Amino acid sequence: QQQVKQSPQSLIVQKGGISIINCAYENTAFDYFPWYQQFPGKGPALLIAIRPDVSEKKEGRFTISFNKSAKQFSLHIMDSQPGDSATYFCAASRVTGGGNKLTFGTGTQLKVEL
Amino acid sequence: EPEVTQTPSHQVTQMGQEVILRCVPISNHLYFYWYRQILGQKVEFLVSFYNNEISEKSEIFDDQFSVERPDGSNFTLKIRSTKLEDSAMYFCASSPPGVGETQYFGPGTRLLVL
């Protein structure tokens, strides 16, 4: 029940296209859903996050769509650029007073081609 | 911009040896975490630390693991007797005061157990 399922495993998009990565969760107690971007040899970097009280959040070219009833959320990267080529992880957590254990998805390797 | 730092960046050790991985979280942060990532796999939660004690730990975090905040700036992960399967990238993360939902990750320590 703690799993977060992520798809696709890899994705190739042309420059200027839209990249879409999907995640699904099981634990209805999760109340925080971040997306992390990771470049080779680096730590994950927070990209954008959403709480379940909104259905969409947009920051620049990055948008999270959230469907609470379906227990799914997705990342859309508009106007994808070669510099967006990285591994993307969705995650979920239940925020408590003692911290915030993140459960990560399996990752999506995105390659944006010229 | 403040960031989480980790040392060493790489560590090679023999099976059965003790290793200590060090982290300097962002200075005003109150929540601290260790995660690991086996090569090519997802990031996995190990332990969270708040108010000078472990607030949550995963089943991976067995008696061979311990964490400590020896002073006001460092946060360490000790593996007492390393196993081959401990080979992974270890990430430290920290969160600011408040609900602590946003985690900032360090660059990681790559541990190789021979």
XYZ file of C-alpha atoms in Angstrom:
228
model
C 0.000 0.000 0.000
C 3.036 2.237 0.274
C 4.021 1.917 -3.372
C 4.057 4.648 -5.949
C 3.905 3.350 -9.509
C 5.471 5.445 -12.241
C 5.353 5.218 -16.018
C 6.830 5.227 -18.544
C 10.262 3.941 -17.585
C 11.810 5.960 -20.398
C 10.612 8.653 -22.735
C 12.001 10.306 -25.848
C 10.490 13.625 -26.879
C 11.373 16.034 -29.639
C 12.493 19.509 -28.703
C 9.455 21.716 -28.239
C 7.172 18.774 -27.520
C 5.249 17.891 -24.385
C 6.640 15.321 -21.977
C 4.101 13.510 -19.819
C 4.972 11.243 -16.904
C 2.344 9.469 -14.848
C 2.201 8.197 -11.289
C -0.344 6.304 -9.251
C -0.482 5.718 -5.520
C -2.437 3.475 -3.207
C -2.188 5.007 0.226
C -5.027 7.525 0.648
C -3.208 8.998 3.653
C -0.617 10.570 1.351
C -1.035 14.330 1.330
C 2.019 15.697 -0.426
C 3.143 14.855 -3.954
C 6.451 16.261 -5.202
C 8.334 15.695 -8.426
C 12.106 15.514 -8.376
C 14.575 15.942 -11.225
C 17.888 14.106 -11.086
C 20.899 14.552 -13.345
C 23.587 11.834 -13.486
C 25.809 11.886 -10.419
C 23.660 14.451 -8.635
C 21.069 14.369 -5.883
C 17.365 14.721 -6.621
C 16.241 18.340 -6.893
C 12.683 19.397 -6.120
C 10.939 20.526 -9.273
C 7.334 21.127 -8.279
C 4.924 19.758 -5.673
C 1.193 19.634 -5.040
C -1.191 19.030 -2.178
C -4.413 17.069 -2.806
C -6.680 20.063 -2.251
C -5.930 21.367 -5.768
C -6.218 19.590 -9.107
C -3.468 21.414 -10.943
C -0.355 23.433 -10.222
C 1.767 25.202 -12.796
C 5.256 26.623 -12.454
C 6.737 27.875 -15.695
C 6.866 25.000 -18.184
C 6.074 22.403 -15.517
C 2.527 21.418 -14.538
C 1.268 18.819 -12.106
C -2.211 17.425 -12.727
C -3.765 15.652 -9.755
C -6.764 13.324 -9.728
C -7.618 12.474 -6.142
C -10.456 10.066 -6.922
C -8.278 8.062 -9.310
C -5.234 8.364 -7.004
C -3.133 9.509 -9.925
C -0.956 12.483 -10.677
C 1.146 13.464 -13.626
C 3.914 15.827 -14.656
C 3.651 17.745 -17.905
C 6.723 19.474 -19.312
C 5.719 21.931 -21.994
C 8.113 23.042 -24.728
C 10.593 20.350 -23.694
C 14.258 21.297 -24.096
C 17.449 19.218 -24.354
C 18.419 20.588 -20.935
C 15.356 18.828 -19.493
C 16.970 15.468 -20.269
C 17.217 13.850 -16.851
C 15.566 11.244 -14.658
C 12.286 12.316 -13.091
C 10.900 10.798 -9.911
C 7.454 11.268 -8.519
C 7.064 10.830 -4.797
C 4.380 10.854 -2.145
C 4.285 11.294 1.586
C 2.120 11.833 4.583
C 3.462 14.869 6.346
C 3.620 14.401 10.131
C 5.027 16.426 12.983
C 8.155 14.288 12.997
C 9.007 14.672 9.357
C 8.088 13.580 5.910
C 9.099 10.160 4.664
C 9.101 10.288 0.871
C 8.083 7.201 -1.074
C 9.544 7.477 -4.553
C 8.383 6.092 -7.852
C 10.755 4.052 -9.990
C 11.811 6.981 -12.165
C 11.470 8.014 -15.800
C 14.494 8.685 -17.974
C 13.585 11.561 -20.242
C 15.579 12.346 -23.341
C 14.741 15.430 -25.347
C 16.110 15.269 -28.876
C 16.882 18.171 -31.186
C 21.784 29.715 -2.105
C 22.296 27.389 0.871
C 22.680 23.719 0.052
C 23.146 20.370 1.708
C 26.719 19.106 1.503
C 27.993 15.559 1.901
C 31.410 14.022 2.398
C 33.073 12.029 1.073
C 31.749 12.015 -2.469
C 33.055 8.470 -2.962
C 34.000 5.788 -0.454
C 35.397 2.348 -1.119
C 35.518 -0.079 1.778
C 36.013 -3.738 2.492
C 33.104 -5.910 3.568
C 32.767 -5.923 7.350
C 34.348 -2.507 7.820
C 32.616 0.428 9.435
C 31.882 3.545 7.428
C 30.642 6.956 8.463
C 28.951 9.167 5.922
C 28.782 12.829 6.763
C 26.273 15.518 5.911
C 25.953 19.201 6.668
C 22.269 20.109 6.345
C 21.081 23.620 5.550
C 21.664 25.684 8.678
C 18.157 26.546 9.865
C 16.615 23.193 8.949
C 15.144 20.977 11.641
C 14.304 17.718 9.883
C 17.019 15.428 8.571
C 16.878 12.338 6.423
C 18.977 9.633 4.847
C 17.974 7.898 1.634
C 19.803 5.463 -0.561
C 19.707 4.651 -4.247
C 21.091 1.406 -5.560
C 22.454 1.897 -9.070
C 19.635 2.189 -11.579
C 16.898 1.872 -8.986
C 14.588 4.238 -7.166
C 15.466 6.333 -4.153
C 14.587 4.556 -0.897
C 13.931 6.113 2.497
C 16.196 4.985 5.335
C 15.554 7.211 8.334
C 14.232 10.567 9.475
C 15.586 12.509 12.443
C 13.922 15.331 14.330
C 14.453 16.906 17.723
C 17.560 14.793 18.301
C 15.888 11.469 17.813
C 14.824 9.100 15.079
C 11.245 9.866 14.095
C 10.842 7.083 11.558
C 12.967 4.352 10.008
C 12.501 1.839 7.243
C 13.010 -1.909 7.407
C 16.321 -1.364 5.605
C 17.589 0.606 8.609
C 18.501 -2.349 10.808
C 20.856 -2.582 13.783
C 23.866 -2.125 11.497
C 22.823 1.459 10.847
C 22.856 4.422 13.194
C 22.514 8.172 12.852
C 23.850 10.975 14.951
C 23.849 14.711 15.089
C 27.096 15.185 17.030
C 27.035 18.975 16.947
C 24.890 21.781 15.624
C 25.870 21.324 12.025
C 26.719 17.721 11.140
C 24.446 14.745 10.590
C 26.076 11.342 10.173
C 25.087 7.879 9.026
C 27.168 4.990 10.365
C 27.145 1.506 8.949
C 28.852 -0.742 11.483
C 29.712 -3.788 9.409
C 29.234 -3.171 5.721
C 27.832 -5.807 3.380
C 28.157 -6.053 -0.386
C 24.493 -5.079 -0.726
C 25.150 -1.787 1.070
C 26.812 -0.531 -2.107
C 24.674 2.399 -3.209
C 24.476 6.152 -3.425
C 23.503 7.605 -0.055
C 21.691 10.920 0.009
C 21.212 13.208 2.949
C 18.257 15.591 2.909
C 16.942 18.291 5.185
C 13.739 20.273 5.618
C 13.086 23.712 7.066
C 10.978 24.513 10.139
C 7.241 24.245 9.771
C 5.626 21.125 8.415
C 8.937 20.148 6.856
C 7.460 18.913 3.638
C 10.044 20.301 1.237
C 13.215 18.249 1.305
C 16.502 19.451 -0.093
C 18.907 16.729 -1.115
C 22.669 16.704 -1.008
C 24.828 15.477 -3.899
C 25.255 12.035 -2.351
C 28.066 9.714 -1.301
C 28.736 6.762 -3.546
C 29.626 3.797 -1.349
C 31.241 0.739 -2.849
C 31.690 -2.317 -0.645
C 34.185 -4.885 -1.922
